[in-house]
CSV table of C-alpha atoms in Angstrom, one decimal:
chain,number,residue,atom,x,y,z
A,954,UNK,CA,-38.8,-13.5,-53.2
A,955,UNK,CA,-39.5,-17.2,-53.3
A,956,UNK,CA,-39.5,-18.8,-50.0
A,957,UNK,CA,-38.4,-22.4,-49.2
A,958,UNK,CA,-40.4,-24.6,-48.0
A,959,UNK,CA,-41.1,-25.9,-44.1
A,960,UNK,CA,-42.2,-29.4,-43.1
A,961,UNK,CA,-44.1,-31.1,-40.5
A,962,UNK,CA,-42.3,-33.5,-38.7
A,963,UNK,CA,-42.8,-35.3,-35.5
A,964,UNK,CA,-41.4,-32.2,-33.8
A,965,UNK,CA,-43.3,-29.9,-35.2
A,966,UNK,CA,-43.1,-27.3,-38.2
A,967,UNK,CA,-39.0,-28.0,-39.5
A,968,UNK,CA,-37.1,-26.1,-41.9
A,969,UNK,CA,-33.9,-26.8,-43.4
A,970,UNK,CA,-30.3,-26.0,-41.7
A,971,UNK,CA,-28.8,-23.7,-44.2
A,972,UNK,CA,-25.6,-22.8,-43.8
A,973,UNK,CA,-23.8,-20.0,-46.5
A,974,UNK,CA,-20.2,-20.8,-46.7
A,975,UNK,CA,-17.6,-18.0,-48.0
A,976,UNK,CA,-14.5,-18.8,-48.8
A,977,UNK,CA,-12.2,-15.1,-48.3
A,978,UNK,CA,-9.1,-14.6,-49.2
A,979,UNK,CA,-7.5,-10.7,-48.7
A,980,UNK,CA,-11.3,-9.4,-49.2
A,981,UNK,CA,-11.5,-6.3,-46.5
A,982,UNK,CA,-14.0,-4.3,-49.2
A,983,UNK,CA,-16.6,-6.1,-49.9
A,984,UNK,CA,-16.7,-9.2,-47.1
A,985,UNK,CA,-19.0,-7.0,-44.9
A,986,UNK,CA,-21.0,-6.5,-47.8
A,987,UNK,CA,-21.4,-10.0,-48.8
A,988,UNK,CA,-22.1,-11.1,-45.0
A,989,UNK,CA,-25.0,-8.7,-44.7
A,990,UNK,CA,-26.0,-9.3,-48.5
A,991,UNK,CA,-26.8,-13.0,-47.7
A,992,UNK,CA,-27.7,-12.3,-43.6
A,993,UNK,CA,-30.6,-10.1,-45.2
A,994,UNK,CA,-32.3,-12.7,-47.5
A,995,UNK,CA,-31.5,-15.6,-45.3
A,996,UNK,CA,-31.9,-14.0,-41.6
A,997,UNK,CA,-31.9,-17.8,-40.3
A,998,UNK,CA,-29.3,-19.2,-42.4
A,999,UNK,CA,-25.7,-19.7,-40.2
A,1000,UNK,CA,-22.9,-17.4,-42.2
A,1001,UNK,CA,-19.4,-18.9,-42.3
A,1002,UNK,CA,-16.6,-17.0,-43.8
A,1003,UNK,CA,-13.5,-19.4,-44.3
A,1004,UNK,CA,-10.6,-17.2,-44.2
A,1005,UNK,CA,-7.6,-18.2,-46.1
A,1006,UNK,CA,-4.5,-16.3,-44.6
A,1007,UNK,CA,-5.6,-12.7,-45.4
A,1008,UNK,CA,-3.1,-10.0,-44.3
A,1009,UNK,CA,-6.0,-6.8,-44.5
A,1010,UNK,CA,-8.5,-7.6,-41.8
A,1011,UNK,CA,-10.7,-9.7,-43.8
A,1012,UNK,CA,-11.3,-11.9,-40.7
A,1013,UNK,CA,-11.7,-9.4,-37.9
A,1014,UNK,CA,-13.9,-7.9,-40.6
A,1015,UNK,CA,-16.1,-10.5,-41.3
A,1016,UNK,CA,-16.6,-11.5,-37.5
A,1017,UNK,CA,-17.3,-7.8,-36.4
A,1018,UNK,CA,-20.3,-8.5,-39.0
A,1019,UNK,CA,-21.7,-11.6,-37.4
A,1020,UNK,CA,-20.2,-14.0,-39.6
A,1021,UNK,CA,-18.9,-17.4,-38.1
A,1022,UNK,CA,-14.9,-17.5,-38.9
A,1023,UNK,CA,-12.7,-20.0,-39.3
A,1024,UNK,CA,-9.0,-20.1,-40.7
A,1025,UNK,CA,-7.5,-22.1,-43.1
A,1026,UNK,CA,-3.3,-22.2,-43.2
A,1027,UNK,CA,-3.0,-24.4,-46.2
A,1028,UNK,CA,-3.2,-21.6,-49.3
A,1029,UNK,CA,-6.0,-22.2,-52.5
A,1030,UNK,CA,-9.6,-22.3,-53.0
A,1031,UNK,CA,-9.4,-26.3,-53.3
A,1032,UNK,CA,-8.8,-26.5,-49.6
A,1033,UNK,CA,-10.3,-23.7,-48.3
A,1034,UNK,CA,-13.5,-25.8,-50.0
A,1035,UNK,CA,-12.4,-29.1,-48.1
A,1036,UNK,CA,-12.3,-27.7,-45.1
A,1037,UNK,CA,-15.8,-26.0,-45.7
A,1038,UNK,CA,-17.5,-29.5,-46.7
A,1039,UNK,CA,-16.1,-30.9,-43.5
A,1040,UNK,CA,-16.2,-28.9,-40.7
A,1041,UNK,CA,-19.6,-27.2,-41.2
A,1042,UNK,CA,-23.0,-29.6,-40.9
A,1043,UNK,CA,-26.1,-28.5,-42.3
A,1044,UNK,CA,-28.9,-29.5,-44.2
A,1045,UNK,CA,-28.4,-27.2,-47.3
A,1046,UNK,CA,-25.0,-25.5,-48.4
A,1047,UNK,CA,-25.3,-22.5,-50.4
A,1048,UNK,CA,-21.6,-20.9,-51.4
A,1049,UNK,CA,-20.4,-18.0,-53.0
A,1050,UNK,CA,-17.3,-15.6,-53.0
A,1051,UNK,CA,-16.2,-13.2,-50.3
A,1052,UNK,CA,-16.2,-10.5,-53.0
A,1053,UNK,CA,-19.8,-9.3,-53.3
A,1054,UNK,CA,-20.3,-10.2,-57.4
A,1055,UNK,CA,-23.2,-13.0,-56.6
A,1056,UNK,CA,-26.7,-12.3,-56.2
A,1057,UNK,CA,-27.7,-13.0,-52.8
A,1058,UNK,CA,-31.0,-12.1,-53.2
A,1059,UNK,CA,-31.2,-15.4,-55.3
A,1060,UNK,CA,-30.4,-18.0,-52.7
A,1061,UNK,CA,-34.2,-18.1,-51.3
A,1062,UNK,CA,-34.7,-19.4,-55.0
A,1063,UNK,CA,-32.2,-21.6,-55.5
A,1064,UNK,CA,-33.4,-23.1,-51.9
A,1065,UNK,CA,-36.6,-23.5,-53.4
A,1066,UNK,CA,-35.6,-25.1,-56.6
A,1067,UNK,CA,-33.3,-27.7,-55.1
A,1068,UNK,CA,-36.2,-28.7,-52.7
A,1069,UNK,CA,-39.3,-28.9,-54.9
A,1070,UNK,CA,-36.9,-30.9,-57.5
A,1071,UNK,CA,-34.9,-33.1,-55.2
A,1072,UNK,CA,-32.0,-31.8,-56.6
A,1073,UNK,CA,-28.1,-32.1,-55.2
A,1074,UNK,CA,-27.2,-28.7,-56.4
A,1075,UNK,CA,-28.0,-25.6,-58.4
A,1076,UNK,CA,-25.8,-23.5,-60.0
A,1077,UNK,CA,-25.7,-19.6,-60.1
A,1078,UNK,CA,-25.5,-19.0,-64.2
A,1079,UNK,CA,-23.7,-15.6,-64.4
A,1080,UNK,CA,-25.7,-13.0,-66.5
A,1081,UNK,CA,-23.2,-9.9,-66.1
A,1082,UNK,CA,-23.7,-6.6,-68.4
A,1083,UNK,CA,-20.5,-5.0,-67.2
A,1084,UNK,CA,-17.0,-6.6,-69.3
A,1085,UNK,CA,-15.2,-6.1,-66.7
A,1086,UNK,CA,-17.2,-8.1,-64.5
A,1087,UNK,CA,-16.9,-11.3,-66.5
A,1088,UNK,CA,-13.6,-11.3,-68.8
A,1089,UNK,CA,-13.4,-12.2,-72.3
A,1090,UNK,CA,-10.4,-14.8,-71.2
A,1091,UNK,CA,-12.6,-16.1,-68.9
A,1092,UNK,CA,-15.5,-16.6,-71.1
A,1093,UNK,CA,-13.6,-18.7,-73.6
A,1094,UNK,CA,-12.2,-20.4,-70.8
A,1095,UNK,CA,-15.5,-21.4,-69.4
A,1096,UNK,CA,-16.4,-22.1,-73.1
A,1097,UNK,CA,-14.0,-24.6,-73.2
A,1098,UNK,CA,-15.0,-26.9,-70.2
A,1099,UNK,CA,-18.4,-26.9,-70.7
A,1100,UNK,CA,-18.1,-28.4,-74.4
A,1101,UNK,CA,-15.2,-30.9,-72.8
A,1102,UNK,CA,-17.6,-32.1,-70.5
A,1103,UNK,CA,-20.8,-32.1,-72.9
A,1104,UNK,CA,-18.7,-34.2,-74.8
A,1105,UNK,CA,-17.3,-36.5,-72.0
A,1106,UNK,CA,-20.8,-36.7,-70.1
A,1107,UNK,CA,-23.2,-36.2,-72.7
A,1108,UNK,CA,-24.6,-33.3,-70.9
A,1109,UNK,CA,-23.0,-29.8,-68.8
A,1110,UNK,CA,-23.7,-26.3,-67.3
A,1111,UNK,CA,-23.9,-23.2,-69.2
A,1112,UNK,CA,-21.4,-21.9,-66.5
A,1113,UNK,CA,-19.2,-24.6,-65.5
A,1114,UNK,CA,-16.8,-21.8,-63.6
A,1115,UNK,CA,-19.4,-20.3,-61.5
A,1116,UNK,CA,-18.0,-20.0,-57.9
A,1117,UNK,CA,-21.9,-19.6,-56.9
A,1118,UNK,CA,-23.5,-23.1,-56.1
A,1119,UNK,CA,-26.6,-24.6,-53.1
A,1120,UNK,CA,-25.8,-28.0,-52.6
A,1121,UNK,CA,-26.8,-30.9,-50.8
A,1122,UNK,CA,-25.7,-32.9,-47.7
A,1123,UNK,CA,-25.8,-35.3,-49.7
A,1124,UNK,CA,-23.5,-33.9,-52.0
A,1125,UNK,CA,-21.3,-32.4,-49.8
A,1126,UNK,CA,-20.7,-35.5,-47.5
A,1127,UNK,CA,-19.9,-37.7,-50.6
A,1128,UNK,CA,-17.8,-35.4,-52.5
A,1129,UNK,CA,-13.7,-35.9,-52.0
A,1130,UNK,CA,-12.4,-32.2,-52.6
A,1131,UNK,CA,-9.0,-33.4,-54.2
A,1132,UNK,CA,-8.1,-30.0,-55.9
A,1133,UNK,CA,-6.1,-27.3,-54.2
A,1134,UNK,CA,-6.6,-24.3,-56.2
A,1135,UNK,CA,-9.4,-22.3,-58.7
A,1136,UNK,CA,-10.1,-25.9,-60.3
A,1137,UNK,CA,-12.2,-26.8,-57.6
A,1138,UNK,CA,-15.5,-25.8,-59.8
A,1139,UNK,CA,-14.2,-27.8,-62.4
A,1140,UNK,CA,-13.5,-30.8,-60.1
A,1141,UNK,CA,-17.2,-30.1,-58.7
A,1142,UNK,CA,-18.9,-30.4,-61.6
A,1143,UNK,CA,-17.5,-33.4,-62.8
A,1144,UNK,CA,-18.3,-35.1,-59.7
A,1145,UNK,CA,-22.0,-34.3,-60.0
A,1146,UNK,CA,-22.0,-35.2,-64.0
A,1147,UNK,CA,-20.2,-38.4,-63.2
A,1148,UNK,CA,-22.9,-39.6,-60.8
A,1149,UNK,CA,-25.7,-38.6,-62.8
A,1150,UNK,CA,-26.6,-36.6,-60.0
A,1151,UNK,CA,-30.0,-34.3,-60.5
A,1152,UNK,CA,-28.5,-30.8,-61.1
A,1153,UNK,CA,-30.2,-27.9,-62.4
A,1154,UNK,CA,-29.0,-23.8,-63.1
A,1155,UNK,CA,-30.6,-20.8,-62.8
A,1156,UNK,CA,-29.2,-17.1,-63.9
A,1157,UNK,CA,-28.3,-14.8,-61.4
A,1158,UNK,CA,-27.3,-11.7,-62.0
A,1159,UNK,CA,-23.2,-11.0,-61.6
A,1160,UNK,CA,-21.7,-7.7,-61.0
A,1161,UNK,CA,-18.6,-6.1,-60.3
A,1162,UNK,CA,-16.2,-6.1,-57.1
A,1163,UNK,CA,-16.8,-3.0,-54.6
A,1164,UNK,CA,-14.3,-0.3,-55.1
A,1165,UNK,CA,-10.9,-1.4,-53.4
A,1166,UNK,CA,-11.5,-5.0,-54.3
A,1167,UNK,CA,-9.1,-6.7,-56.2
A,1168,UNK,CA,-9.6,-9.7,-58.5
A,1169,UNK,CA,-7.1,-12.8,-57.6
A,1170,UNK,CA,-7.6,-14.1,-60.7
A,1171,UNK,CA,-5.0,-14.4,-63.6
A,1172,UNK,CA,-6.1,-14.6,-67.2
A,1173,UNK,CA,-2.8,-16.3,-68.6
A,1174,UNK,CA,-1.9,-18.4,-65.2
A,1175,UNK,CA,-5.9,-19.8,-64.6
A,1176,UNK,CA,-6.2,-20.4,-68.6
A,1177,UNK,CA,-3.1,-22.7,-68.5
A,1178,UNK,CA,-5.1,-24.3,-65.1
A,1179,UNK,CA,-7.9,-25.2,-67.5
A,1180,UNK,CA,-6.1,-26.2,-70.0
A,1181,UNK,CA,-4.3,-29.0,-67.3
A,1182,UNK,CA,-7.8,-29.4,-66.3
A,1183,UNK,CA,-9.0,-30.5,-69.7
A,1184,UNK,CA,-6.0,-32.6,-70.2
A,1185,UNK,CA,-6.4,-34.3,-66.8
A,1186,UNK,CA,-10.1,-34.6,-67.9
A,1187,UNK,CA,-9.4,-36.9,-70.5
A,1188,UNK,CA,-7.1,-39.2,-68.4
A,1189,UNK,CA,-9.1,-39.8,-65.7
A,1190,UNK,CA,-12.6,-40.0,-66.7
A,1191,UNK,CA,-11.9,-41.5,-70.1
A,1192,UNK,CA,-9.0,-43.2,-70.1
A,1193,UNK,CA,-9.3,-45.6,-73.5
A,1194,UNK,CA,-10.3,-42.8,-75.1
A,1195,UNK,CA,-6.9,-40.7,-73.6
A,1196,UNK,CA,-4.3,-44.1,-73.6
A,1197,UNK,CA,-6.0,-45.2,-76.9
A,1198,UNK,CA,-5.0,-41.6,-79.0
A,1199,UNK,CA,-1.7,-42.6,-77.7
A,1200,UNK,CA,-1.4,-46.1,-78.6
A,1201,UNK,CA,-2.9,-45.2,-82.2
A,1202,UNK,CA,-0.2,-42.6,-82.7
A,1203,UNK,CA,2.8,-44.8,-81.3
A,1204,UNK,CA,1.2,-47.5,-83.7
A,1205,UNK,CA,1.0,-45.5,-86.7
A,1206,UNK,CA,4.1,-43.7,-86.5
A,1207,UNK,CA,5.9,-47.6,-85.8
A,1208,UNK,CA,3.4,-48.5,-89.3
A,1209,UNK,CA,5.2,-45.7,-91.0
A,1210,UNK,CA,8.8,-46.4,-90.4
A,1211,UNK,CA,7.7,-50.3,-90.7
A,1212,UNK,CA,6.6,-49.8,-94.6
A,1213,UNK,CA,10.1,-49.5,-96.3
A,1214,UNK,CA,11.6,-52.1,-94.3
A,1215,UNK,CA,8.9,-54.5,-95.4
A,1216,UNK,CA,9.0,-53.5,-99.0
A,1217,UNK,CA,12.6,-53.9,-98.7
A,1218,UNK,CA,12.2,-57.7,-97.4
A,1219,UNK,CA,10.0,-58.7,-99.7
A,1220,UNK,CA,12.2,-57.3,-102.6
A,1221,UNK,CA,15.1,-59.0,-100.8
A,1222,UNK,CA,14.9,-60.9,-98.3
A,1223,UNK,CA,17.2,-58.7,-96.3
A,1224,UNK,CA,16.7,-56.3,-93.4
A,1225,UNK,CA,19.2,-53.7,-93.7
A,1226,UNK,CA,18.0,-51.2,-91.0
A,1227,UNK,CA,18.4,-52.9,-88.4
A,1228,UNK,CA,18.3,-49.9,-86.4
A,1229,UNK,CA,14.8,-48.8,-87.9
A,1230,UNK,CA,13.6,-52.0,-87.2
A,1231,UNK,CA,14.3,-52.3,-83.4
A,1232,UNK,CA,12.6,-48.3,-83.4
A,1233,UNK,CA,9.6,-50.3,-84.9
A,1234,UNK,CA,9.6,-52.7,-82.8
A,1235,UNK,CA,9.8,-50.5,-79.6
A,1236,UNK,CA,7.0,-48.5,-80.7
A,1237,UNK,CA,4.7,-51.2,-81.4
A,1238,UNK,CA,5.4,-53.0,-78.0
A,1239,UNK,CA,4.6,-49.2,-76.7
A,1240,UNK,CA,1.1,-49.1,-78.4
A,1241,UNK,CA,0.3,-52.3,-77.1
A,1242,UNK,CA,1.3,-51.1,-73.5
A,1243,UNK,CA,-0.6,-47.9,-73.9
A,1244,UNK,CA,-3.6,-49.5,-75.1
A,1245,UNK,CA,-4.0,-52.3,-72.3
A,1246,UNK,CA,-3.1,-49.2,-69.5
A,1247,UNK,CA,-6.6,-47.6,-70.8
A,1248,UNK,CA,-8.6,-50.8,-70.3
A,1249,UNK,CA,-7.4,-51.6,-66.6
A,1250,UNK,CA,-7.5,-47.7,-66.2
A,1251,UNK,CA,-11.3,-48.3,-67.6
A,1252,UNK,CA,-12.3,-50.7,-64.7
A,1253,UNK,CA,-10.3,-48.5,-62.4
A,1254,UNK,CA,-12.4,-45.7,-63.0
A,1255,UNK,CA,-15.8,-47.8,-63.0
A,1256,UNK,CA,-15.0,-49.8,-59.5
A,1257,UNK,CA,-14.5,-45.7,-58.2
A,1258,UNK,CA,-17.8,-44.4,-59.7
A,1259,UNK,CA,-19.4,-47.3,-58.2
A,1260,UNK,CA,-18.0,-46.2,-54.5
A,1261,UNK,CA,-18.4,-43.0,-55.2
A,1262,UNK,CA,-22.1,-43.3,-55.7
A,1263,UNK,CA,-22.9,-46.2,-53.0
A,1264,UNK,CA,-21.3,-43.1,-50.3
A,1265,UNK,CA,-23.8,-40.6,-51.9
A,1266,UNK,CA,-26.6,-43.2,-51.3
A,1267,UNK,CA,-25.7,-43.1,-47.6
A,1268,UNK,CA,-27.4,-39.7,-47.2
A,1269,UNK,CA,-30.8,-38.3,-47.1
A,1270,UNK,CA,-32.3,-36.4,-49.8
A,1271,UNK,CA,-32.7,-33.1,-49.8
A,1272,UNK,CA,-36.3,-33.0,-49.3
A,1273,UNK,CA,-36.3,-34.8,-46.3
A,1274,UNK,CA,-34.2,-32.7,-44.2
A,1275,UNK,CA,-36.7,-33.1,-41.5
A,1276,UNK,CA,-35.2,-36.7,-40.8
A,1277,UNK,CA,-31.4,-35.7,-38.9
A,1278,UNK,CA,-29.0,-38.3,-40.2
């Protein structure tokens, strides 16, 4: 098992806060698991299960195993997330799922790798052998981001869905969780790409739930979520690109119905479809609109990356977690 570094510091030998943060939601088999998984290979690392309204005992559950609980009312994954980056203050985050699928034995590594890099987060690549594990829906899903954002940031993860991430206090502190529900790796990843933030991945293994687990996941309902995703994708972090595919369509379609009439004129001299030509003209002033909303959207966007990264300046690096903030 790789170990993580320890410092000296003017207190002596220091070692990172870690704190594991589990977001649980109706996950009475396999939450014990998990909390004892990740208690085994981090013995000094502070366990919080965030327990999003569960009705089977999830919560007495996970206390009775030493984890730290808290609740969350308001119902998603995107929430349950802000409230984790919030309330809990450490030096290094490390989160997974409540369902025992992640390999905890690969935290120690991931540790490692984010603090001989100086990185602001490593992702868990899933490497599953068993189908049922990893579904084909969600494959093609994942698929589907991760060339979106390769061809939005010029670079992306091999597993852009993973649910199993170390990050930084730096990263955590800077980050504003805006999604409410299974996006929230999506909204993630983006965040880090957008900054240019140093990221890196390594494959962990990724198995099936325990017996009397059930997934929450919906192939149809959570492909249509990625497919908003994608679509909301485009309009915020490129939106010339987004409000210019509009403005050429308006424009060409107002081009089209624009041809006759002007062949008409110059035959002549008359306008006869008048109608036609006030659709023309509606659709040209349209593009026009359309266009000019993705240059001020453009700025927009810039003036927010900017603040966006001068809040993520106002935190340590990872490696020096010996200095408290």
């Amino acid at each position: 098992m790789r170990e993580y570094p320890a410092v000296e510091s003017g207190e002596g030998v220091a070692t990172p806060r870690i704190a594991v943060i589990l977001p649980c939601y109706n996950e009475a088999g396999a939450i014990v698991q998990t909390v004892e998984d990740f208690r085994r290979v981090l013995p000094a690392a502070d366990i919080y299960v965030f327990d999003n309204n569960s009705s089977d005992g999830s919560r007495e559950l996970a206390a009775g195993a030493g984890a730290i609980v808290r609740r969350v009312s308001q119902q998603g994954k995107g929430h349950v997330v802000r409230r984790m980056f919030a309330d809990v203050d450490a030096d290094i985050y490390i989160m997974a799922d409540g369902d025992a699928t992640y390999e905890a034995a690969a935290a120690p590594r991931m540790v490692a790798a984010m603090l001989e890099d100086n990185l602001d987060m490593v992702v868990g690549s899933r490497r599953s052998e068993i189908e049922e594990a990893y579904r084909k829906g969600h494959r093609f899903g994942n698929w589907a981001l991760t060339s979106l954002l390769k061809q939005l940031f010029g670079r992306s993860f091999t597993d852009i869905l993973s649910g199993y991430r170390v990050f930084s206090r730096r990263f955590v502190k800077s980050f504003p969780v805006l999604s409410a529900g299974f996006e929230i790796e999506t909204e993630i990843s983006v965040h880090a790409l957008e900054l240019s933030m140093p990221v890196a991945e390594i494959v962990t293994a990724y198995g099936a739930r325990p017996e009397g687990s059930v997934s929450k996941l919906s192939t149809y309902r959570d492909g249509w979520r990625i497919l908003r995703t994608i679509i909301t994708l485009y309009r915020i972090e490129r939106p010339i690109l987004f409000f210019g595919i509009i403005a050429a369509i308006l424009a060409a379609t107002g081009l089209g119905l624009a041809v006759p009439l002007i062949l008409t004129y110059m035959k002549t001299g008359l306008v006869p479809r008048f109608p036609t030509a006030i659709l023309v003209t509606g659709l040209m002033i349209l593009a026009t609109l359309s266009g000019m909303c993705g240059l001020i959207l453009d700025t927009v966007v810039r003036g927010r990356r900017e603040m966006r990264r001068l809040a993520y300046l106002a935190f340590r690096a990872p490696s020096d977690f010996a200095r408290r903030d």
